[in-house]
Amino acid sequence: MNSRLRSVGVLLAGGVGQRLGAATPKQLIEVAGRTIIEHSLAAFERAPEIDEVVVLMTPGYADRVREIVAAGGYRKVSKIVDGGSSRTESTWRALQAIGAQECNVLLHDAVRPLLEPRIITECVRALETHEAVNVAIPSSDTIFTAVPEDGGEVIGEVLDRSRLRRSQTPQCFRLSVIRRAYELAMADPGFAGGTDDCGVVLRYLPEVPIHLVPGSERNIKVTHPADLHIAELLFELPAPVPRGDGGRAAPGTGP
């Protein structure tokens, strides 16, 4: 495969933050001295592997992002586009904004502001030999299925935790792969959307294996009020040391 394709980071920032109870989109809330979206912008701006950044923003707030980009000197940002009413629609709009030329696409939740440089590096490197890549970490909790019984629920099946992973972002693809998966999804009357781009590829292009890259416990998604406090504390901790073990994950950090 061509390992010299341009790599485009896509910040999906179309949410409105209802669960945070904020008056503005959660990506515009300040954490550790700047807005959440700016932390995410900075991660991609600093990454030498990233050539271009596209932002999908909550409708009505694109100008605010343009102000942030201009003030922060984020030169890699090429487009700021209104997001859709769902994650699916926002991703589809991003793919249209990128254009037709083949490239690597890294789709990242803008409200994951603690994305580490190591993850971006390993995702782009993985795309040299894989067409689809997901960032994931092991589950530290026991996971089981719930079965309805007597108006409540009981445990059905306890799943094998050693094989379970918690999905993070970025989720990364060759543009032609993720575009084809979405074209098939959009043409399917039974497609009801979703919140996971890897799920779309898994459903509509099952022949394409999705390679896993180790994520990080720091790469949290700010969803609930408590997450703001957790993120603030994480920013105060020393930055993680890049792995120097030939690509092996540190204990507890890889799949």
PDB file of C-alpha atoms in Angstrom:
ATOM      1  CA  MET A   1       0.000   0.000   0.000  1.00  0.00           C
ATOM      2  CA  ASN A   2       1.042   3.589  -0.540  1.00  0.00           C
ATOM      3  CA  SER A   3       2.502   4.791   2.770  1.00  0.00           C
ATOM      4  CA  ARG A   4       2.914   8.412   1.610  1.00  0.00           C
ATOM      5  CA  LEU A   5      -0.726   9.399   1.455  1.00  0.00           C
ATOM      6  CA  ARG A   6      -1.688  12.638   3.143  1.00  0.00           C
ATOM      7  CA  SER A   7      -3.307  12.193   6.532  1.00  0.00           C
ATOM      8  CA  VAL A   8      -6.378  14.244   7.454  1.00  0.00           C
ATOM      9  CA  GLY A   9      -7.488  14.654  11.045  1.00  0.00           C
ATOM     10  CA  VAL A  10     -11.246  15.164  11.407  1.00  0.00           C
ATOM     11  CA  LEU A  11     -12.557  16.681  14.622  1.00  0.00           C
ATOM     12  CA  LEU A  12     -16.175  15.677  15.137  1.00  0.00           C
ATOM     13  CA  ALA A  13     -17.527  18.490  17.302  1.00  0.00           C
ATOM     14  CA  GLY A  14     -21.215  18.522  16.407  1.00  0.00           C
ATOM     15  CA  GLY A  15     -22.608  17.688  19.843  1.00  0.00           C
ATOM     16  CA  VAL A  16     -24.623  20.072  21.998  1.00  0.00           C
ATOM     17  CA  GLY A  17     -23.652  18.820  25.464  1.00  0.00           C
ATOM     18  CA  GLN A  18     -27.135  18.107  26.827  1.00  0.00           C
ATOM     19  CA  ARG A  19     -25.808  15.655  29.417  1.00  0.00           C
ATOM     20  CA  LEU A  20     -23.447  18.329  30.729  1.00  0.00           C
ATOM     21  CA  GLY A  21     -26.337  20.764  31.152  1.00  0.00           C
ATOM     22  CA  ALA A  22     -24.278  23.530  29.539  1.00  0.00           C
ATOM     23  CA  ALA A  23     -25.687  26.518  27.668  1.00  0.00           C
ATOM     24  CA  THR A  24     -23.028  26.167  24.962  1.00  0.00           C
ATOM     25  CA  PRO A  25     -21.659  23.071  23.205  1.00  0.00           C
ATOM     26  CA  LYS A  26     -19.391  21.121  25.534  1.00  0.00           C
ATOM     27  CA  GLN A  27     -16.446  21.411  23.145  1.00  0.00           C
ATOM     28  CA  LEU A  28     -16.415  25.169  23.875  1.00  0.00           C
ATOM     29  CA  ILE A  29     -16.201  24.715  27.649  1.00  0.00           C
ATOM     30  CA  GLU A  30     -12.812  25.594  29.104  1.00  0.00           C
ATOM     31  CA  VAL A  31     -10.623  22.971  30.743  1.00  0.00           C
ATOM     32  CA  ALA A  32      -7.059  23.624  31.890  1.00  0.00           C
ATOM     33  CA  GLY A  33      -7.018  27.149  30.504  1.00  0.00           C
ATOM     34  CA  ARG A  34      -8.544  26.691  27.067  1.00  0.00           C
ATOM     35  CA  THR A  35     -11.556  25.226  25.350  1.00  0.00           C
ATOM     36  CA  ILE A  36     -11.859  21.485  24.945  1.00  0.00           C
ATOM     37  CA  ILE A  37     -11.843  21.745  21.157  1.00  0.00           C
ATOM     38  CA  GLU A  38      -8.635  23.764  21.240  1.00  0.00           C
ATOM     39  CA  HIS A  39      -6.855  21.015  23.157  1.00  0.00           C
ATOM     40  CA  SER A  40      -7.929  18.570  20.428  1.00  0.00           C
ATOM     41  CA  LEU A  41      -6.930  20.997  17.668  1.00  0.00           C
ATOM     42  CA  ALA A  42      -3.510  21.392  19.256  1.00  0.00           C
ATOM     43  CA  ALA A  43      -2.954  17.620  19.349  1.00  0.00           C
ATOM     44  CA  PHE A  44      -3.435  17.327  15.586  1.00  0.00           C
ATOM     45  CA  GLU A  45      -1.630  20.590  14.820  1.00  0.00           C
ATOM     46  CA  ARG A  46       1.482  19.382  16.635  1.00  0.00           C
ATOM     47  CA  ALA A  47       1.461  15.906  15.097  1.00  0.00           C
ATOM     48  CA  PRO A  48       4.007  15.763  12.248  1.00  0.00           C
ATOM     49  CA  GLU A  49       2.055  12.903  10.658  1.00  0.00           C
ATOM     50  CA  ILE A  50      -1.050  15.079  10.126  1.00  0.00           C
ATOM     51  CA  ASP A  51      -1.175  17.217   6.981  1.00  0.00           C
ATOM     52  CA  GLU A  52      -4.638  18.734   7.266  1.00  0.00           C
ATOM     53  CA  VAL A  53      -7.453  19.182   9.801  1.00  0.00           C
ATOM     54  CA  VAL A  54     -11.195  19.398   9.097  1.00  0.00           C
ATOM     55  CA  VAL A  55     -13.608  20.455  11.853  1.00  0.00           C
ATOM     56  CA  LEU A  56     -17.301  19.489  11.984  1.00  0.00           C
ATOM     57  CA  MET A  57     -18.904  21.960  14.393  1.00  0.00           C
ATOM     58  CA  THR A  58     -22.326  22.354  15.962  1.00  0.00           C
ATOM     59  CA  PRO A  59     -24.442  24.513  13.599  1.00  0.00           C
ATOM     60  CA  GLY A  60     -24.381  28.146  14.672  1.00  0.00           C
ATOM     61  CA  TYR A  61     -20.937  27.944  16.302  1.00  0.00           C
ATOM     62  CA  ALA A  62     -18.627  27.659  13.289  1.00  0.00           C
ATOM     63  CA  ASP A  63     -17.614  31.327  13.564  1.00  0.00           C
ATOM     64  CA  ARG A  64     -16.520  30.778  17.154  1.00  0.00           C
ATOM     65  CA  VAL A  65     -14.254  27.955  15.983  1.00  0.00           C
ATOM     66  CA  ARG A  66     -12.873  30.183  13.236  1.00  0.00           C
ATOM     67  CA  GLU A  67     -11.971  32.718  15.917  1.00  0.00           C
ATOM     68  CA  ILE A  68     -10.224  30.023  17.951  1.00  0.00           C
ATOM     69  CA  VAL A  69      -8.327  28.783  14.895  1.00  0.00           C
ATOM     70  CA  ALA A  70      -7.229  32.286  13.914  1.00  0.00           C
ATOM     71  CA  ALA A  71      -6.180  33.265  17.436  1.00  0.00           C
ATOM     72  CA  GLY A  72      -4.308  30.010  18.009  1.00  0.00           C
ATOM     73  CA  GLY A  73      -2.569  29.954  14.637  1.00  0.00           C
ATOM     74  CA  TYR A  74      -3.787  26.482  13.711  1.00  0.00           C
ATOM     75  CA  ARG A  75      -2.443  26.435  10.168  1.00  0.00           C
ATOM     76  CA  LYS A  76      -3.453  22.870   9.361  1.00  0.00           C
ATOM     77  CA  VAL A  77      -7.178  23.608   9.631  1.00  0.00           C
ATOM     78  CA  SER A  78      -8.470  23.707   6.047  1.00  0.00           C
ATOM     79  CA  LYS A  79     -12.248  23.562   6.543  1.00  0.00           C
ATOM     80  CA  ILE A  80     -14.785  24.253   9.291  1.00  0.00           C
ATOM     81  CA  VAL A  81     -18.109  22.673   8.360  1.00  0.00           C
ATOM     82  CA  ASP A  82     -21.471  22.512  10.122  1.00  0.00           C
ATOM     83  CA  GLY A  83     -22.004  19.109  11.680  1.00  0.00           C
ATOM     84  CA  GLY A  84     -25.123  17.047  11.144  1.00  0.00           C
ATOM     85  CA  SER A  85     -27.939  16.055  13.462  1.00  0.00           C
ATOM     86  CA  SER A  86     -26.170  12.752  14.247  1.00  0.00           C
ATOM     87  CA  ARG A  87     -22.660  11.302  14.375  1.00  0.00           C
ATOM     88  CA  THR A  88     -23.405   9.459  11.140  1.00  0.00           C
ATOM     89  CA  GLU A  89     -24.421  12.616   9.315  1.00  0.00           C
ATOM     90  CA  SER A  90     -21.413  14.533  10.647  1.00  0.00           C
ATOM     91  CA  THR A  91     -19.021  11.838   9.428  1.00  0.00           C
ATOM     92  CA  TRP A  92     -20.702  11.812   6.021  1.00  0.00           C
ATOM     93  CA  ARG A  93     -20.352  15.593   5.758  1.00  0.00           C
ATOM     94  CA  ALA A  94     -16.692  15.308   6.713  1.00  0.00           C
ATOM     95  CA  LEU A  95     -16.038  12.760   3.981  1.00  0.00           C
ATOM     96  CA  GLN A  96     -17.654  15.072   1.446  1.00  0.00           C
ATOM     97  CA  ALA A  97     -15.576  18.013   2.668  1.00  0.00           C
ATOM     98  CA  ILE A  98     -12.322  16.080   2.317  1.00  0.00           C
ATOM     99  CA  GLY A  99     -12.857  15.512  -1.399  1.00  0.00           C
ATOM    100  CA  ALA A 100     -12.202  12.559  -3.657  1.00  0.00           C
ATOM    101  CA  GLN A 101      -8.414  12.192  -3.518  1.00  0.00           C
ATOM    102  CA  GLU A 102      -7.310   9.113  -1.600  1.00  0.00           C
ATOM    103  CA  CYS A 103      -5.892   9.814   1.852  1.00  0.00           C
ATOM    104  CA  ASN A 104      -5.810   8.593   5.429  1.00  0.00           C
ATOM    105  CA  VAL A 105      -8.720   9.824   7.547  1.00  0.00           C
ATOM    106  CA  LEU A 106      -8.504   9.984  11.349  1.00  0.00           C
ATOM    107  CA  LEU A 107     -11.973  10.614  12.838  1.00  0.00           C
ATOM    108  CA  HIS A 108     -11.673  11.933  16.385  1.00  0.00           C
ATOM    109  CA  ASP A 109     -14.211  12.985  19.017  1.00  0.00           C
ATOM    110  CA  ALA A 110     -13.352  16.628  19.670  1.00  0.00           C
ATOM    111  CA  VAL A 111     -14.393  16.099  23.297  1.00  0.00           C
ATOM    112  CA  ARG A 112     -11.465  13.745  23.866  1.00  0.00           C
ATOM    113  CA  PRO A 113      -8.987  16.551  24.620  1.00  0.00           C
ATOM    114  CA  LEU A 114      -6.208  14.410  26.105  1.00  0.00           C
ATOM    115  CA  LEU A 115      -5.249  12.573  22.917  1.00  0.00           C
ATOM    116  CA  GLU A 116      -1.594  11.585  23.141  1.00  0.00           C
ATOM    117  CA  PRO A 117       0.894  12.124  20.270  1.00  0.00           C
ATOM    118  CA  ARG A 118       1.869   8.464  20.472  1.00  0.00           C
ATOM    119  CA  ILE A 119      -1.650   7.390  19.484  1.00  0.00           C
ATOM    120  CA  ILE A 120      -1.710   9.609  16.395  1.00  0.00           C
ATOM    121  CA  THR A 121       1.718   8.332  15.358  1.00  0.00           C
ATOM    122  CA  GLU A 122       0.740   4.695  15.747  1.00  0.00           C
ATOM    123  CA  CYS A 123      -2.563   5.173  13.915  1.00  0.00           C
ATOM    124  CA  VAL A 124      -0.910   6.734  10.871  1.00  0.00           C
ATOM    125  CA  ARG A 125       1.792   4.085  10.938  1.00  0.00           C
ATOM    126  CA  ALA A 126      -0.844   1.331  11.085  1.00  0.00           C
ATOM    127  CA  LEU A 127      -2.604   2.815   8.054  1.00  0.00           C
ATOM    128  CA  GLU A 128       0.517   2.096   6.008  1.00  0.00           C
ATOM    129  CA  THR A 129      -0.431  -1.592   6.053  1.00  0.00           C
ATOM    130  CA  HIS A 130      -4.106  -1.622   7.112  1.00  0.00           C
ATOM    131  CA  GLU A 131      -7.214  -0.020   5.620  1.00  0.00           C
ATOM    132  CA  ALA A 132      -9.083   0.397   8.910  1.00  0.00           C
ATOM    133  CA  VAL A 133      -7.779   1.063  12.421  1.00  0.00           C
ATOM    134  CA  ASN A 134      -9.471   1.514  15.793  1.00  0.00           C
ATOM    135  CA  VAL A 135      -8.025   2.768  19.073  1.00  0.00           C
ATOM    136  CA  ALA A 136      -9.028   0.638  22.045  1.00  0.00           C
ATOM    137  CA  ILE A 137      -8.117  -0.235  25.623  1.00  0.00           C
ATOM    138  CA  PRO A 138      -8.851  -3.330  27.728  1.00  0.00           C
ATOM    139  CA  SER A 139     -11.913  -3.352  29.920  1.00  0.00           C
ATOM    140  CA  SER A 140     -10.987  -3.093  33.581  1.00  0.00           C
ATOM    141  CA  ASP A 141     -14.525  -3.982  34.645  1.00  0.00           C
ATOM    142  CA  THR A 142     -16.374  -7.274  34.460  1.00  0.00           C
ATOM    143  CA  ILE A 143     -19.004  -7.048  31.706  1.00  0.00           C
ATOM    144  CA  PHE A 144     -22.169  -9.131  31.651  1.00  0.00           C
ATOM    145  CA  THR A 145     -25.439  -9.249  29.781  1.00  0.00           C
ATOM    146  CA  ALA A 146     -28.664  -8.314  31.556  1.00  0.00           C
ATOM    147  CA  VAL A 147     -31.804 -10.420  31.213  1.00  0.00           C
ATOM    148  CA  PRO A 148     -35.322  -9.126  32.075  1.00  0.00           C
ATOM    149  CA  GLU A 149     -37.021 -10.951  34.931  1.00  0.00           C
ATOM    150  CA  ASP A 150     -39.990 -10.106  37.199  1.00  0.00           C
ATOM    151  CA  GLY A 151     -40.032  -6.450  36.214  1.00  0.00           C
ATOM    152  CA  GLY A 152     -36.289  -6.072  36.799  1.00  0.00           C
ATOM    153  CA  GLU A 153     -33.061  -7.524  35.489  1.00  0.00           C
ATOM    154  CA  VAL A 154     -30.753 -10.387  36.393  1.00  0.00           C
ATOM    155  CA  ILE A 155     -27.307 -11.356  35.147  1.00  0.00           C
ATOM    156  CA  GLY A 156     -27.437 -13.431  32.013  1.00  0.00           C
ATOM    157  CA  GLU A 157     -23.916 -14.182  30.791  1.00  0.00           C
ATOM    158  CA  VAL A 158     -20.571 -13.007  32.182  1.00  0.00           C
ATOM    159  CA  LEU A 159     -18.325 -12.182  29.238  1.00  0.00           C
ATOM    160  CA  ASP A 160     -14.635 -13.055  28.965  1.00  0.00           C
ATOM    161  CA  ARG A 161     -12.965  -9.817  30.035  1.00  0.00           C
ATOM    162  CA  SER A 162      -9.621 -10.775  28.488  1.00  0.00           C
ATOM    163  CA  ARG A 163     -11.195 -10.412  25.034  1.00  0.00           C
ATOM    164  CA  LEU A 164     -13.152  -7.213  25.680  1.00  0.00           C
ATOM    165  CA  ARG A 165     -12.002  -3.765  24.605  1.00  0.00           C
ATOM    166  CA  ARG A 166     -13.351  -0.250  25.137  1.00  0.00           C
ATOM    167  CA  SER A 167     -13.404   1.718  21.924  1.00  0.00           C
ATOM    168  CA  GLN A 168     -11.863   5.175  21.739  1.00  0.00           C
ATOM    169  CA  THR A 169     -10.969   7.563  18.933  1.00  0.00           C
ATOM    170  CA  PRO A 170      -9.498   8.366  16.529  1.00  0.00           C
ATOM    171  CA  GLN A 171     -11.043   5.745  14.295  1.00  0.00           C
ATOM    172  CA  CYS A 172      -8.952   5.692  11.159  1.00  0.00           C
ATOM    173  CA  PHE A 173      -9.500   4.571   7.588  1.00  0.00           C
ATOM    174  CA  ARG A 174      -8.379   4.776   4.036  1.00  0.00           C
ATOM    175  CA  LEU A 175     -10.785   7.358   2.596  1.00  0.00           C
ATOM    176  CA  SER A 176     -12.038   5.026  -0.136  1.00  0.00           C
ATOM    177  CA  VAL A 177     -12.948   2.397   2.492  1.00  0.00           C
ATOM    178  CA  ILE A 178     -14.917   4.598   4.884  1.00  0.00           C
ATOM    179  CA  ARG A 179     -16.590   6.412   1.979  1.00  0.00           C
ATOM    180  CA  ARG A 180     -17.711   3.110   0.425  1.00  0.00           C
ATOM    181  CA  ALA A 181     -19.021   1.850   3.763  1.00  0.00           C
ATOM    182  CA  TYR A 182     -21.105   4.997   4.192  1.00  0.00           C
ATOM    183  CA  GLU A 183     -22.378   4.890   0.617  1.00  0.00           C
ATOM    184  CA  LEU A 184     -23.680   1.377   1.287  1.00  0.00           C
ATOM    185  CA  ALA A 185     -25.130   2.456   4.634  1.00  0.00           C
ATOM    186  CA  MET A 186     -26.928   5.466   3.161  1.00  0.00           C
ATOM    187  CA  ALA A 187     -28.437   3.274   0.448  1.00  0.00           C
ATOM    188  CA  ASP A 188     -29.728   0.775   3.026  1.00  0.00           C
ATOM    189  CA  PRO A 189     -33.313   1.520   4.180  1.00  0.00           C
ATOM    190  CA  GLY A 190     -32.599  -0.487   7.317  1.00  0.00           C
ATOM    191  CA  PHE A 191     -29.646   1.650   8.382  1.00  0.00           C
ATOM    192  CA  ALA A 192     -30.607   3.619  11.466  1.00  0.00           C
ATOM    193  CA  GLY A 193     -27.325   5.442  11.998  1.00  0.00           C
ATOM    194  CA  GLY A 194     -25.036   5.004  14.956  1.00  0.00           C
ATOM    195  CA  THR A 195     -22.223   6.515  16.983  1.00  0.00           C
ATOM    196  CA  ASP A 196     -19.352   4.360  15.777  1.00  0.00           C
ATOM    197  CA  ASP A 197     -17.677   4.550  12.361  1.00  0.00           C
ATOM    198  CA  CYS A 198     -15.943   1.207  12.790  1.00  0.00           C
ATOM    199  CA  GLY A 199     -19.386  -0.315  13.273  1.00  0.00           C
ATOM    200  CA  VAL A 200     -20.422   0.984   9.860  1.00  0.00           C
ATOM    201  CA  VAL A 201     -17.354  -0.598   8.228  1.00  0.00           C
ATOM    202  CA  LEU A 202     -17.851  -3.831  10.157  1.00  0.00           C
ATOM    203  CA  ARG A 203     -21.469  -4.063   8.979  1.00  0.00           C
ATOM    204  CA  TYR A 204     -21.114  -3.058   5.343  1.00  0.00           C
ATOM    205  CA  LEU A 205     -17.534  -4.095   4.531  1.00  0.00           C
ATOM    206  CA  PRO A 206     -17.047  -7.164   6.757  1.00  0.00           C
ATOM    207  CA  GLU A 207     -14.173  -8.330   4.561  1.00  0.00           C
ATOM    208  CA  VAL A 208     -12.059  -5.375   5.738  1.00  0.00           C
ATOM    209  CA  PRO A 209     -10.256  -6.251   9.006  1.00  0.00           C
ATOM    210  CA  ILE A 210     -10.077  -3.451  11.572  1.00  0.00           C
ATOM    211  CA  HIS A 211      -6.634  -3.353  13.162  1.00  0.00           C
ATOM    212  CA  LEU A 212      -6.354  -2.338  16.828  1.00  0.00           C
ATOM    213  CA  VAL A 213      -3.972   0.304  18.159  1.00  0.00           C
ATOM    214  CA  PRO A 214      -3.516   0.617  21.957  1.00  0.00           C
ATOM    215  CA  GLY A 215      -5.331   3.622  23.385  1.00  0.00           C
ATOM    216  CA  SER A 216      -4.885   5.256  26.769  1.00  0.00           C
ATOM    217  CA  GLU A 217      -6.845   5.602  30.002  1.00  0.00           C
ATOM    218  CA  ARG A 218      -6.169   9.355  29.698  1.00  0.00           C
ATOM    219  CA  ASN A 219      -8.001   9.552  26.368  1.00  0.00           C
ATOM    220  CA  ILE A 220     -11.351  10.142  28.061  1.00  0.00           C
ATOM    221  CA  LYS A 221     -14.499  11.508  26.455  1.00  0.00           C
ATOM    222  CA  VAL A 222     -16.002  14.494  28.248  1.00  0.00           C
ATOM    223  CA  THR A 223     -19.690  13.592  28.490  1.00  0.00           C
ATOM    224  CA  HIS A 224     -20.884  14.134  32.069  1.00  0.00           C
ATOM    225  CA  PRO A 225     -20.168  16.983  34.532  1.00  0.00           C
ATOM    226  CA  ALA A 226     -17.743  14.798  36.506  1.00  0.00           C
ATOM    227  CA  ASP A 227     -15.672  14.287  33.348  1.00  0.00           C
ATOM    228  CA  LEU A 228     -14.769  17.987  33.334  1.00  0.00           C
ATOM    229  CA  HIS A 229     -13.170  17.644  36.762  1.00  0.00           C
ATOM    230  CA  ILE A 230     -11.395  14.432  35.776  1.00  0.00           C
ATOM    231  CA  ALA A 231     -10.009  16.056  32.629  1.00  0.00           C
ATOM    232  CA  GLU A 232      -8.801  19.062  34.633  1.00  0.00           C
ATOM    233  CA  LEU A 233      -6.908  16.755  36.984  1.00  0.00           C
ATOM    234  CA  LEU A 234      -5.443  14.696  34.135  1.00  0.00           C
ATOM    235  CA  PHE A 235      -4.031  17.816  32.508  1.00  0.00           C
ATOM    236  CA  GLU A 236      -2.160  18.508  35.752  1.00  0.00           C
ATOM    237  CA  LEU A 237      -0.415  15.123  35.638  1.00  0.00           C
ATOM    238  CA  PRO A 238       2.921  14.693  33.845  1.00  0.00           C
ATOM    239  CA  ALA A 239       2.619  13.776  30.175  1.00  0.00           C
ATOM    240  CA  PRO A 240       3.019  10.039  29.543  1.00  0.00           C
ATOM    241  CA  VAL A 241       6.454   8.909  28.424  1.00  0.00           C
ATOM    242  CA  PRO A 242       6.457   7.637  24.802  1.00  0.00           C
ATOM    243  CA  ARG A 243       6.835   3.904  24.574  1.00  0.00           C
ATOM    244  CA  GLY A 244      10.360   2.745  23.782  1.00  0.00           C
ATOM    245  CA  ASP A 245       9.725  -0.973  23.841  1.00  0.00           C
ATOM    246  CA  GLY A 246       9.634  -1.700  20.137  1.00  0.00           C
ATOM    247  CA  GLY A 247       5.880  -1.210  19.885  1.00  0.00           C
ATOM    248  CA  ARG A 248       4.787  -3.336  22.838  1.00  0.00           C
ATOM    249  CA  ALA A 249       2.166  -1.735  25.040  1.00  0.00           C
ATOM    250  CA  ALA A 250       2.924  -1.002  28.643  1.00  0.00           C
ATOM    251  CA  PRO A 251       1.026  -3.227  31.084  1.00  0.00           C
ATOM    252  CA  GLY A 252      -2.626  -2.317  31.169  1.00  0.00           C
ATOM    253  CA  THR A 253      -2.481   0.034  28.166  1.00  0.00           C
ATOM    254  CA  GLY A 254      -2.823  -2.258  25.163  1.00  0.00           C
ATOM    255  CA  PRO A 255      -5.229  -4.860  23.856  1.00  0.00           C
TER     256      PRO A 255
END
